[in-house]
PDB file of C-alpha atoms and ligand atoms in Angstrom:
ATOM      1  CA  UNK A  27     -12.245 -12.764 -18.399  1.00 84.00           C
ATOM      2  CA  UNK A  28     -11.230 -13.028 -22.065  1.00 88.00           C
ATOM      3  CA  UNK A  29     -14.709 -14.337 -22.878  1.00 87.00           C
ATOM      4  CA  UNK A  30     -16.263 -10.933 -22.192  1.00 91.00           C
ATOM      5  CA  UNK A  31     -13.354  -8.667 -23.238  1.00 96.00           C
ATOM      6  CA  UNK A  32     -13.341  -7.053 -26.667  1.00 98.00           C
ATOM      7  CA  UNK A  33     -10.896  -8.369 -29.234  1.00 98.00           C
ATOM      8  CA  UNK A  34      -9.136  -5.030 -29.258  1.00 98.00           C
ATOM      9  CA  UNK A  35      -8.659  -4.984 -25.492  1.00 97.00           C
ATOM     10  CA  UNK A  36      -7.374  -8.549 -25.544  1.00 98.00           C
ATOM     11  CA  UNK A  37      -4.466  -7.583 -27.798  1.00 97.00           C
ATOM     12  CA  UNK A  38      -2.829  -6.268 -24.615  1.00 96.00           C
ATOM     13  CA  UNK A  39      -3.099  -9.710 -22.976  1.00 97.00           C
ATOM     14  CA  UNK A  40      -0.452 -11.002 -25.378  1.00 98.00           C
ATOM     15  CA  UNK A  41       3.231 -10.300 -25.949  1.00 97.00           C
ATOM     16  CA  UNK A  42       3.395 -12.372 -29.153  1.00 98.00           C
ATOM     17  CA  UNK A  43       3.203 -10.017 -32.177  1.00 98.00           C
ATOM     18  CA  UNK A  44       1.094 -12.415 -34.259  1.00 98.00           C
ATOM     19  CA  UNK A  45      -1.523 -12.711 -31.498  1.00 98.00           C
ATOM     20  CA  UNK A  46      -1.720  -8.925 -31.324  1.00 98.00           C
ATOM     21  CA  UNK A  47      -1.898  -8.575 -35.091  1.00 98.00           C
ATOM     22  CA  UNK A  48      -4.761 -11.077 -35.276  1.00 99.00           C
ATOM     23  CA  UNK A  49      -6.777  -9.387 -32.532  1.00 98.00           C
ATOM     24  CA  UNK A  50      -6.206  -5.925 -33.973  1.00 98.00           C
ATOM     25  CA  UNK A  51      -7.187  -7.158 -37.429  1.00 98.00           C
ATOM     26  CA  UNK A  52     -10.398  -8.690 -36.079  1.00 98.00           C
ATOM     27  CA  UNK A  53     -11.246  -5.421 -34.327  1.00 98.00           C
ATOM     28  CA  UNK A  54     -10.424  -3.287 -37.387  1.00 98.00           C
ATOM     29  CA  UNK A  55     -12.377  -5.391 -39.870  1.00 98.00           C
ATOM     30  CA  UNK A  56     -15.111  -6.452 -37.452  1.00 98.00           C
ATOM     31  CA  UNK A  57     -14.640 -10.002 -38.628  1.00 99.00           C
ATOM     32  CA  UNK A  58     -13.845 -13.125 -36.632  1.00 99.00           C
ATOM     33  CA  UNK A  59     -14.075 -15.239 -39.772  1.00 99.00           C
ATOM     34  CA  UNK A  60     -11.203 -17.337 -41.104  1.00 99.00           C
ATOM     35  CA  UNK A  61     -11.784 -18.948 -44.470  1.00 99.00           C
ATOM     36  CA  UNK A  62     -10.127 -22.296 -45.118  1.00 98.00           C
ATOM     37  CA  UNK A  63      -9.397 -22.466 -48.837  1.00 98.00           C
ATOM     38  CA  UNK A  64      -8.829 -26.149 -49.537  1.00 98.00           C
ATOM     39  CA  UNK A  65      -8.523 -26.082 -53.327  1.00 98.00           C
ATOM     40  CA  UNK A  66      -5.793 -27.623 -55.466  1.00 98.00           C
ATOM     41  CA  UNK A  67      -5.108 -25.019 -58.173  1.00 98.00           C
ATOM     42  CA  UNK A  68      -3.193 -21.769 -57.590  1.00 98.00           C
ATOM     43  CA  UNK A  69      -5.651 -19.780 -59.685  1.00 98.00           C
ATOM     44  CA  UNK A  70      -8.651 -21.050 -57.738  1.00 98.00           C
ATOM     45  CA  UNK A  71      -6.876 -20.286 -54.463  1.00 98.00           C
ATOM     46  CA  UNK A  72      -6.144 -16.706 -55.551  1.00 98.00           C
ATOM     47  CA  UNK A  73      -9.650 -16.142 -56.959  1.00 98.00           C
ATOM     48  CA  UNK A  74     -11.339 -17.346 -53.771  1.00 98.00           C
ATOM     49  CA  UNK A  75      -9.058 -15.247 -51.582  1.00 98.00           C
ATOM     50  CA  UNK A  76      -9.941 -12.180 -53.666  1.00 98.00           C
ATOM     51  CA  UNK A  77     -13.642 -12.951 -53.280  1.00 98.00           C
ATOM     52  CA  UNK A  78     -13.576 -13.444 -49.502  1.00 98.00           C
ATOM     53  CA  UNK A  79     -10.734 -11.021 -48.691  1.00 98.00           C
ATOM     54  CA  UNK A  80     -12.927  -8.114 -47.558  1.00 98.00           C
ATOM     55  CA  UNK A  81     -14.770 -10.321 -45.047  1.00 98.00           C
ATOM     56  CA  UNK A  82     -11.991 -12.196 -43.256  1.00 99.00           C
ATOM     57  CA  UNK A  83      -9.416 -11.657 -40.554  1.00 99.00           C
ATOM     58  CA  UNK A  84      -7.505 -14.736 -41.672  1.00 99.00           C
ATOM     59  CA  UNK A  85      -6.978 -17.104 -44.579  1.00 99.00           C
ATOM     60  CA  UNK A  86      -6.152 -20.702 -43.712  1.00 99.00           C
ATOM     61  CA  UNK A  87      -4.155 -22.647 -46.263  1.00 99.00           C
ATOM     62  CA  UNK A  88      -3.096 -26.237 -46.892  1.00 98.00           C
ATOM     63  CA  UNK A  89      -0.236 -25.191 -49.130  1.00 98.00           C
ATOM     64  CA  UNK A  90       0.811 -28.824 -49.747  1.00 98.00           C
ATOM     65  CA  UNK A  91      -2.405 -29.616 -51.670  1.00 98.00           C
ATOM     66  CA  UNK A  92      -1.628 -27.114 -54.446  1.00 98.00           C
ATOM     67  CA  UNK A  93      -0.896 -29.197 -57.572  1.00 98.00           C
ATOM     68  CA  UNK A  94       0.864 -26.430 -59.495  1.00 98.00           C
ATOM     69  CA  UNK A  95       2.731 -24.900 -56.544  1.00 98.00           C
ATOM     70  CA  UNK A  96       5.585 -22.580 -57.390  1.00 98.00           C
ATOM     71  CA  UNK A  97       7.163 -20.298 -54.797  1.00 98.00           C
ATOM     72  CA  UNK A  98       6.074 -17.250 -56.814  1.00 98.00           C
ATOM     73  CA  UNK A  99       2.554 -18.039 -55.538  1.00 98.00           C
ATOM     74  CA  UNK A 100       3.691 -16.891 -52.091  1.00 98.00           C
ATOM     75  CA  UNK A 101       4.394 -13.350 -53.280  1.00 98.00           C
ATOM     76  CA  UNK A 102       0.910 -13.202 -54.786  1.00 98.00           C
ATOM     77  CA  UNK A 103      -0.606 -14.455 -51.537  1.00 99.00           C
ATOM     78  CA  UNK A 104       1.319 -11.837 -49.576  1.00 98.00           C
ATOM     79  CA  UNK A 105       0.124  -9.075 -51.899  1.00 98.00           C
ATOM     80  CA  UNK A 106      -3.491 -10.124 -51.337  1.00 98.00           C
ATOM     81  CA  UNK A 107      -2.875 -10.229 -47.597  1.00 98.00           C
ATOM     82  CA  UNK A 108      -1.710  -6.629 -47.660  1.00 98.00           C
ATOM     83  CA  UNK A 109      -4.454  -5.485 -50.002  1.00 98.00           C
ATOM     84  CA  UNK A 110      -7.283  -6.995 -47.953  1.00 98.00           C
ATOM     85  CA  UNK A 111      -5.704  -6.829 -44.481  1.00 98.00           C
ATOM     86  CA  UNK A 112      -5.719 -10.388 -43.155  1.00 99.00           C
ATOM     87  CA  UNK A 113      -3.178 -12.875 -41.785  1.00 98.00           C
ATOM     88  CA  UNK A 114      -2.136 -16.300 -43.063  1.00 99.00           C
ATOM     89  CA  UNK A 115      -2.539 -19.512 -41.106  1.00 99.00           C
ATOM     90  CA  UNK A 116      -0.818 -22.510 -42.712  1.00 99.00           C
ATOM     91  CA  UNK A 117      -2.680 -25.531 -41.344  1.00 99.00           C
ATOM     92  CA  UNK A 118       0.384 -27.791 -41.392  1.00 99.00           C
ATOM     93  CA  UNK A 119      -0.457 -29.847 -38.280  1.00 99.00           C
ATOM     94  CA  UNK A 120       3.166 -30.633 -37.400  1.00 99.00           C
ATOM     95  CA  UNK A 121       3.467 -33.835 -35.354  1.00 98.00           C
ATOM     96  CA  UNK A 122       7.117 -34.981 -35.243  1.00 98.00           C
ATOM     97  CA  UNK A 123      10.229 -34.594 -33.062  1.00 98.00           C
ATOM     98  CA  UNK A 124      11.620 -31.095 -32.539  1.00 98.00           C
ATOM     99  CA  UNK A 125      14.521 -31.432 -34.953  1.00 98.00           C
ATOM    100  CA  UNK A 126      12.317 -32.691 -37.778  1.00 98.00           C
ATOM    101  CA  UNK A 127       9.533 -30.125 -37.371  1.00 99.00           C
ATOM    102  CA  UNK A 128      12.083 -27.306 -37.325  1.00 99.00           C
ATOM    103  CA  UNK A 129      13.344 -28.483 -40.722  1.00 99.00           C
ATOM    104  CA  UNK A 130       9.803 -28.912 -42.068  1.00 99.00           C
ATOM    105  CA  UNK A 131       8.758 -25.464 -40.817  1.00 99.00           C
ATOM    106  CA  UNK A 132      11.779 -23.544 -42.138  1.00 99.00           C
ATOM    107  CA  UNK A 133      12.567 -25.296 -45.384  1.00 98.00           C
ATOM    108  CA  UNK A 134      11.496 -27.689 -48.067  1.00 98.00           C
ATOM    109  CA  UNK A 135       9.474 -26.440 -51.005  1.00 98.00           C
ATOM    110  CA  UNK A 136       7.054 -24.348 -48.988  1.00 98.00           C
ATOM    111  CA  UNK A 137       9.261 -22.484 -46.439  1.00 98.00           C
ATOM    112  CA  UNK A 138       6.216 -22.038 -44.231  1.00 99.00           C
ATOM    113  CA  UNK A 139       7.871 -19.926 -41.544  1.00 99.00           C
ATOM    114  CA  UNK A 140       8.891 -17.331 -44.126  1.00 98.00           C
ATOM    115  CA  UNK A 141       5.282 -16.337 -44.931  1.00 98.00           C
ATOM    116  CA  UNK A 142       2.695 -17.922 -42.595  1.00 99.00           C
ATOM    117  CA  UNK A 143       1.973 -15.755 -39.547  1.00 99.00           C
ATOM    118  CA  UNK A 144       0.442 -18.739 -37.810  1.00 99.00           C
ATOM    119  CA  UNK A 145       0.763 -22.514 -37.971  1.00 99.00           C
ATOM    120  CA  UNK A 146      -0.350 -25.405 -35.799  1.00 99.00           C
ATOM    121  CA  UNK A 147       0.931 -28.599 -34.225  1.00 99.00           C
ATOM    122  CA  UNK A 148      -0.392 -31.749 -32.643  1.00 99.00           C
ATOM    123  CA  UNK A 149       0.726 -31.927 -28.999  1.00 98.00           C
ATOM    124  CA  UNK A 150       1.256 -35.690 -29.285  1.00 98.00           C
ATOM    125  CA  UNK A 151       5.115 -35.582 -29.194  1.00 98.00           C
ATOM    126  CA  UNK A 152       5.094 -33.453 -26.014  1.00 98.00           C
ATOM    127  CA  UNK A 153       6.783 -30.055 -25.350  1.00 98.00           C
ATOM    128  CA  UNK A 154       9.719 -30.828 -27.661  1.00 98.00           C
ATOM    129  CA  UNK A 155       7.547 -30.003 -30.664  1.00 98.00           C
ATOM    130  CA  UNK A 156       7.095 -26.465 -29.354  1.00 98.00           C
ATOM    131  CA  UNK A 157      10.846 -26.183 -28.776  1.00 98.00           C
ATOM    132  CA  UNK A 158      11.546 -27.242 -32.350  1.00 98.00           C
ATOM    133  CA  UNK A 159       9.039 -24.922 -33.963  1.00 99.00           C
ATOM    134  CA  UNK A 160       9.844 -21.937 -31.759  1.00 98.00           C
ATOM    135  CA  UNK A 161      13.545 -22.291 -32.620  1.00 98.00           C
ATOM    136  CA  UNK A 162      12.484 -21.176 -36.106  1.00 99.00           C
ATOM    137  CA  UNK A 163       9.353 -19.096 -35.574  1.00 98.00           C
ATOM    138  CA  UNK A 164       9.870 -17.108 -32.383  1.00 98.00           C
ATOM    139  CA  UNK A 165      12.522 -14.748 -33.747  1.00 98.00           C
ATOM    140  CA  UNK A 166      10.309 -14.156 -36.802  1.00 98.00           C
ATOM    141  CA  UNK A 167       7.404 -13.118 -34.557  1.00 98.00           C
ATOM    142  CA  UNK A 168       5.296 -16.087 -35.638  1.00 99.00           C
ATOM    143  CA  UNK A 169       2.623 -17.816 -33.553  1.00 99.00           C
ATOM    144  CA  UNK A 170       1.642 -21.421 -32.934  1.00 99.00           C
ATOM    145  CA  UNK A 171      -1.666 -23.104 -32.133  1.00 99.00           C
ATOM    146  CA  UNK A 172      -1.889 -26.531 -30.494  1.00 98.00           C
ATOM    147  CA  UNK A 173      -4.644 -28.904 -31.589  1.00 98.00           C
ATOM    148  CA  UNK A 174      -6.267 -29.476 -28.200  1.00 98.00           C
ATOM    149  CA  UNK A 175      -9.434 -30.939 -29.717  1.00 98.00           C
ATOM    150  CA  UNK A 176     -10.651 -31.901 -33.179  1.00 98.00           C
ATOM    151  CA  UNK A 177     -13.984 -31.537 -34.929  1.00 98.00           C
ATOM    152  CA  UNK A 178     -14.141 -35.104 -36.204  1.00 98.00           C
ATOM    153  CA  UNK A 179     -16.274 -37.978 -34.985  1.00 98.00           C
ATOM    154  CA  UNK A 180     -14.343 -40.250 -32.612  1.00 98.00           C
ATOM    155  CA  UNK A 181     -11.463 -37.801 -32.078  1.00 98.00           C
ATOM    156  CA  UNK A 182      -8.869 -39.051 -29.572  1.00 98.00           C
ATOM    157  CA  UNK A 183      -7.981 -35.488 -28.543  1.00 98.00           C
ATOM    158  CA  UNK A 184     -10.196 -35.454 -25.442  1.00 98.00           C
ATOM    159  CA  UNK A 185      -9.906 -35.566 -21.651  1.00 97.00           C
ATOM    160  CA  UNK A 186      -6.380 -35.673 -20.241  1.00 97.00           C
ATOM    161  CA  UNK A 187      -4.865 -35.253 -23.736  1.00 98.00           C
ATOM    162  CA  UNK A 188      -6.654 -31.912 -24.087  1.00 98.00           C
ATOM    163  CA  UNK A 189      -5.642 -30.913 -20.544  1.00 97.00           C
ATOM    164  CA  UNK A 190      -1.993 -31.715 -21.195  1.00 97.00           C
ATOM    165  CA  UNK A 191      -2.119 -29.679 -24.389  1.00 98.00           C
ATOM    166  CA  UNK A 192      -3.249 -26.660 -22.384  1.00 97.00           C
ATOM    167  CA  UNK A 193      -0.494 -27.244 -19.812  1.00 96.00           C
ATOM    168  CA  UNK A 194       2.097 -27.369 -22.565  1.00 97.00           C
ATOM    169  CA  UNK A 195       0.808 -24.076 -23.948  1.00 97.00           C
ATOM    170  CA  UNK A 196       0.958 -22.392 -20.525  1.00 95.00           C
ATOM    171  CA  UNK A 197       4.663 -23.207 -20.352  1.00 95.00           C
ATOM    172  CA  UNK A 198       5.311 -21.525 -23.723  1.00 97.00           C
ATOM    173  CA  UNK A 199       3.099 -18.461 -23.853  1.00 96.00           C
ATOM    174  CA  UNK A 200       5.629 -16.462 -25.844  1.00 97.00           C
ATOM    175  CA  UNK A 201       5.014 -18.672 -28.893  1.00 98.00           C
ATOM    176  CA  UNK A 202       1.837 -20.703 -28.306  1.00 98.00           C
ATOM    177  CA  UNK A 203      -0.981 -18.199 -28.693  1.00 98.00           C
ATOM    178  CA  UNK A 204      -3.975 -20.480 -28.698  1.00 98.00           C
ATOM    179  CA  UNK A 205      -5.708 -23.679 -29.649  1.00 98.00           C
ATOM    180  CA  UNK A 206      -7.646 -25.413 -32.309  1.00 98.00           C
ATOM    181  CA  UNK A 207     -10.553 -26.442 -30.120  1.00 98.00           C
ATOM    182  CA  UNK A 208     -14.315 -26.625 -29.966  1.00 98.00           C
ATOM    183  CA  UNK A 209     -14.677 -24.475 -26.825  1.00 98.00           C
ATOM    184  CA  UNK A 210     -12.794 -22.136 -24.465  1.00 96.00           C
ATOM    185  CA  UNK A 211      -9.970 -23.796 -22.576  1.00 95.00           C
ATOM    186  CA  UNK A 212     -10.094 -21.332 -19.636  1.00 91.00           C
ATOM    187  CA  UNK A 213      -9.072 -23.062 -16.421  1.00 86.00           C
ATOM    188  CA  UNK A 214      -8.590 -26.425 -18.148  1.00 90.00           C
ATOM    189  CA  UNK A 215      -5.378 -28.229 -17.224  1.00 82.00           C
ATOM    190  CA  UNK A 216      -4.483 -25.769 -14.460  1.00 85.00           C
ATOM    191  CA  UNK A 217      -2.601 -27.193 -11.504  1.00 82.00           C
ATOM    192  CA  UNK A 218      -3.812 -26.850  -7.929  1.00 78.00           C
ATOM    193  CA  UNK A 219      -3.155 -23.324  -6.514  1.00 79.00           C
ATOM    194  CA  UNK A 220      -2.113 -22.006  -9.932  1.00 83.00           C
ATOM    195  CA  UNK A 221      -3.747 -18.685 -10.810  1.00 82.00           C
ATOM    196  CA  UNK A 222      -4.723 -18.894 -14.451  1.00 82.00           C
ATOM    197  CA  UNK A 223      -7.489 -16.298 -14.350  1.00 78.00           C
ATOM    198  CA  UNK A 224      -5.384 -13.862 -16.378  1.00 78.00           C
ATOM    199  CA  UNK A 225      -4.434 -16.440 -19.018  1.00 90.00           C
ATOM    200  CA  UNK A 226      -5.627 -15.635 -22.498  1.00 96.00           C
ATOM    201  CA  UNK A 227      -5.485 -17.979 -25.457  1.00 98.00           C
ATOM    202  CA  UNK A 228      -7.136 -17.622 -28.842  1.00 98.00           C
ATOM    203  CA  UNK A 229      -9.657 -20.351 -29.630  1.00 98.00           C
ATOM    204  CA  UNK A 230      -9.940 -21.131 -33.334  1.00 98.00           C
ATOM    205  CA  UNK A 231     -12.790 -23.461 -34.191  1.00 98.00           C
ATOM    206  CA  UNK A 232     -13.148 -25.471 -37.400  1.00 98.00           C
ATOM    207  CA  UNK A 233     -16.130 -27.642 -38.186  1.00 98.00           C
ATOM    208  CA  UNK A 234     -18.430 -24.681 -38.812  1.00 98.00           C
ATOM    209  CA  UNK A 235     -21.350 -24.818 -41.236  1.00 98.00           C
ATOM    210  CA  UNK A 236     -24.789 -23.258 -41.450  1.00 96.00           C
ATOM    211  CA  UNK A 237     -26.294 -25.809 -43.799  1.00 95.00           C
ATOM    212  CA  UNK A 238     -24.716 -29.264 -43.486  1.00 95.00           C
ATOM    213  CA  UNK A 239     -24.357 -31.183 -40.208  1.00 96.00           C
ATOM    214  CA  UNK A 240     -21.263 -32.998 -41.452  1.00 97.00           C
ATOM    215  CA  UNK A 241     -19.667 -34.718 -44.425  1.00 97.00           C
ATOM    216  CA  UNK A 242     -19.182 -38.332 -45.528  1.00 97.00           C
ATOM    217  CA  UNK A 243     -15.731 -38.544 -43.891  1.00 97.00           C
ATOM    218  CA  UNK A 244     -16.438 -37.823 -40.236  1.00 97.00           C
ATOM    219  CA  UNK A 245     -16.434 -34.026 -40.246  1.00 97.00           C
ATOM    220  CA  UNK A 246     -19.025 -32.519 -37.864  1.00 98.00           C
ATOM    221  CA  UNK A 247     -20.432 -28.982 -38.180  1.00 98.00           C
ATOM    222  CA  UNK A 248     -21.782 -26.534 -35.661  1.00 98.00           C
ATOM    223  CA  UNK A 249     -23.096 -23.020 -36.308  1.00 98.00           C
ATOM    224  CA  UNK A 250     -21.144 -19.797 -35.675  1.00 98.00           C
ATOM    225  CA  UNK A 251     -23.570 -19.037 -32.814  1.00 98.00           C
ATOM    226  CA  UNK A 252     -22.938 -22.386 -31.142  1.00 98.00           C
ATOM    227  CA  UNK A 253     -19.178 -21.966 -31.437  1.00 98.00           C
ATOM    228  CA  UNK A 254     -18.782 -18.277 -30.517  1.00 98.00           C
ATOM    229  CA  UNK A 255     -21.711 -17.573 -28.188  1.00 98.00           C
ATOM    230  CA  UNK A 256     -22.254 -20.938 -26.517  1.00 98.00           C
ATOM    231  CA  UNK A 257     -18.699 -22.314 -26.510  1.00 98.00           C
ATOM    232  CA  UNK A 258     -16.690 -19.074 -26.360  1.00 97.00           C
ATOM    233  CA  UNK A 259     -14.688 -19.591 -29.542  1.00 98.00           C
ATOM    234  CA  UNK A 260     -12.829 -16.539 -30.902  1.00 98.00           C
ATOM    235  CA  UNK A 261     -12.407 -17.302 -34.583  1.00 98.00           C
ATOM    236  CA  UNK A 262     -14.636 -19.473 -36.759  1.00 99.00           C
ATOM    237  CA  UNK A 263     -12.934 -21.444 -39.513  1.00 98.00           C
ATOM    238  CA  UNK A 264     -15.180 -22.115 -42.498  1.00 98.00           C
ATOM    239  CA  UNK A 265     -14.218 -24.031 -45.632  1.00 98.00           C
ATOM    240  CA  UNK A 266     -16.730 -25.778 -47.879  1.00 98.00           C
ATOM    241  CA  UNK A 267     -19.625 -23.911 -46.259  1.00 98.00           C
ATOM    242  CA  UNK A 268     -18.275 -20.850 -48.103  1.00 98.00           C
ATOM    243  CA  UNK A 269     -16.551 -22.008 -51.271  1.00 97.00           C
ATOM    244  CA  UNK A 270     -18.938 -24.920 -51.900  1.00 94.00           C
ATOM    245  CA  UNK A 271     -18.262 -27.176 -54.856  1.00 90.00           C
ATOM    246  CA  UNK A 272     -17.544 -24.595 -57.557  1.00 94.00           C
ATOM    247  CA  UNK A 273     -14.372 -22.538 -56.973  1.00 92.00           C
ATOM    248  CA  UNK A 274     -15.309 -20.356 -59.970  1.00 94.00           C
ATOM    249  CA  UNK A 275     -18.593 -19.099 -58.456  1.00 97.00           C
ATOM    250  CA  UNK A 276     -16.878 -16.102 -56.888  1.00 97.00           C
ATOM    251  CA  UNK A 277     -19.997 -13.954 -56.421  1.00 97.00           C
ATOM    252  CA  UNK A 278     -21.771 -16.699 -54.496  1.00 98.00           C
ATOM    253  CA  UNK A 279     -18.594 -17.306 -52.493  1.00 98.00           C
ATOM    254  CA  UNK A 280     -18.320 -13.622 -51.555  1.00 98.00           C
ATOM    255  CA  UNK A 281     -21.986 -13.552 -50.493  1.00 98.00           C
ATOM    256  CA  UNK A 282     -21.502 -16.622 -48.284  1.00 98.00           C
ATOM    257  CA  UNK A 283     -18.407 -15.118 -46.678  1.00 98.00           C
ATOM    258  CA  UNK A 284     -20.326 -11.955 -45.882  1.00 98.00           C
ATOM    259  CA  UNK A 285     -23.069 -14.041 -44.274  1.00 98.00           C
ATOM    260  CA  UNK A 286     -20.685 -16.064 -42.097  1.00 98.00           C
ATOM    261  CA  UNK A 287     -18.879 -12.888 -41.096  1.00 98.00           C
ATOM    262  CA  UNK A 288     -22.173 -11.321 -40.001  1.00 98.00           C
ATOM    263  CA  UNK A 289     -23.190 -14.439 -38.024  1.00 98.00           C
ATOM    264  CA  UNK A 290     -19.797 -14.712 -36.337  1.00 98.00           C
ATOM    265  CA  UNK A 291     -19.783 -11.046 -35.366  1.00 98.00           C
ATOM    266  CA  UNK A 292     -23.367 -11.103 -34.067  1.00 98.00           C
ATOM    267  CA  UNK A 293     -22.518 -14.107 -31.888  1.00 98.00           C
ATOM    268  CA  UNK A 294     -19.486 -12.259 -30.491  1.00 98.00           C
ATOM    269  CA  UNK A 295     -21.509  -9.132 -29.723  1.00 98.00           C
ATOM    270  CA  UNK A 296     -24.146 -11.222 -27.996  1.00 98.00           C
ATOM    271  CA  UNK A 297     -21.404 -12.900 -25.956  1.00 97.00           C
ATOM    272  CA  UNK A 298     -19.958  -9.556 -24.809  1.00 96.00           C
ATOM    273  CA  UNK A 299     -23.238  -8.510 -23.222  1.00 92.00           C
ATOM    274  CA  UNK A 300     -24.217 -11.886 -21.637  1.00 85.00           C
TER     275      UNK A 300
HETATM  276  O1  LIG B 586     -10.337 -30.444 -35.861  1.00 52.02           O
HETATM  277  C1  LIG B 586     -10.127 -29.925 -36.946  1.00 52.02           C
HETATM  278  C2  LIG B 586      -8.965 -29.161 -37.187  1.00 52.02           C
HETATM  279  C3  LIG B 586      -8.794 -28.547 -38.419  1.00 52.02           C
HETATM  280  S1  LIG B 586      -7.466 -27.460 -38.582  1.00 52.02           S
HETATM  281  N1  LIG B 586     -11.026 -30.038 -37.956  1.00 52.02           N
HETATM  282  C4  LIG B 586     -10.858 -29.452 -39.186  1.00 52.02           C
HETATM  283  O2  LIG B 586     -11.738 -29.583 -40.041  1.00 52.02           O
HETATM  284  N2  LIG B 586      -9.714 -28.729 -39.450  1.00 52.02           N
HETATM  285  C5  LIG B 586      -9.471 -28.111 -40.777  1.00 52.02           C
HETATM  286  O3  LIG B 586     -10.498 -27.158 -41.026  1.00 52.02           O
HETATM  287  C6  LIG B 586      -9.493 -29.072 -41.960  1.00 52.02           C
HETATM  288  O4  LIG B 586      -8.180 -29.520 -42.273  1.00 52.02           O
HETATM  289  C7  LIG B 586     -10.078 -28.246 -43.096  1.00 52.02           C
HETATM  290  O5  LIG B 586      -9.044 -27.548 -43.770  1.00 52.02           O
HETATM  291  C8  LIG B 586     -10.942 -27.212 -42.383  1.00 52.02           C
HETATM  292  C9  LIG B 586     -12.432 -27.518 -42.382  1.00 52.02           C
HETATM  293  O6  LIG B 586     -12.950 -27.512 -43.690  1.00 52.02           O
HETATM  294  P1  LIG B 586     -14.519 -27.603 -43.976  1.00 52.02           P
HETATM  295  O7  LIG B 586     -14.593 -27.599 -45.456  1.00 52.02           O
HETATM  296  O8  LIG B 586     -15.036 -28.895 -43.375  1.00 52.02           O
HETATM  297  O9  LIG B 586     -15.152 -26.387 -43.349  1.00 52.02           O
END
């Protein structure tokens, strides 16, 4: 099963080029760490990416929180991506009808589809949201994650909602490459007599922290070991646990990234042999 396959071997389970690129990058860099850089100034964003670049397979952005956004920032982001060998995940959390999300994904100020390898969507509108986004992203080789679960206290993405999200993904495996979730989704949402044993989806897990248990706004943290070893997650997403409160403290930020990378990789290696 995917849980005990190496990342490199799992690249062959996918036809989507972004899924393959992510798995090959993880294998090459021996890092299943994605850093979520939720800062509001372009210069801080670039400085943090430079600091954590050597330790990540992926950088997750919220491009719409950048106060001084100018499209020239994208070229600089792409250069760093090439220099340090990681992919971009724009955490846009699309949630509208197909026609609207296609416009939001392709255009506006941020032109997400033109640079983000990966983005995500809430399954709440149903399969039409995948249709809309894939009409833009599929031909570009992009990938999509569905938010099957959330890390927050009282999340409504549970039970049959999560199961339906997995069913929607199974119908669109060319474009939907995985989930934002807190655990593996293997077998979840499968219909009677359906063989899903060969299904592979990437599980990206936010709400990861080694020190805090949560924040004042409902975020809940688990450790890399809990996510990757116990729950079978593939990629840990870490934000404030790495960049803390001072975006200028780049040495401390780099050291934290190295630590999370080591913890995430150790948990994966332990998983392979258990
Ligand atoms: O369920 C979720 C899904 C996401 S994508 N919970 C989350 O926290 N996220 C995102 O992960 C969130 O938008 C933020 O960018 C990041 C977590 O940041 P941290 O600082 O709490 O690690």
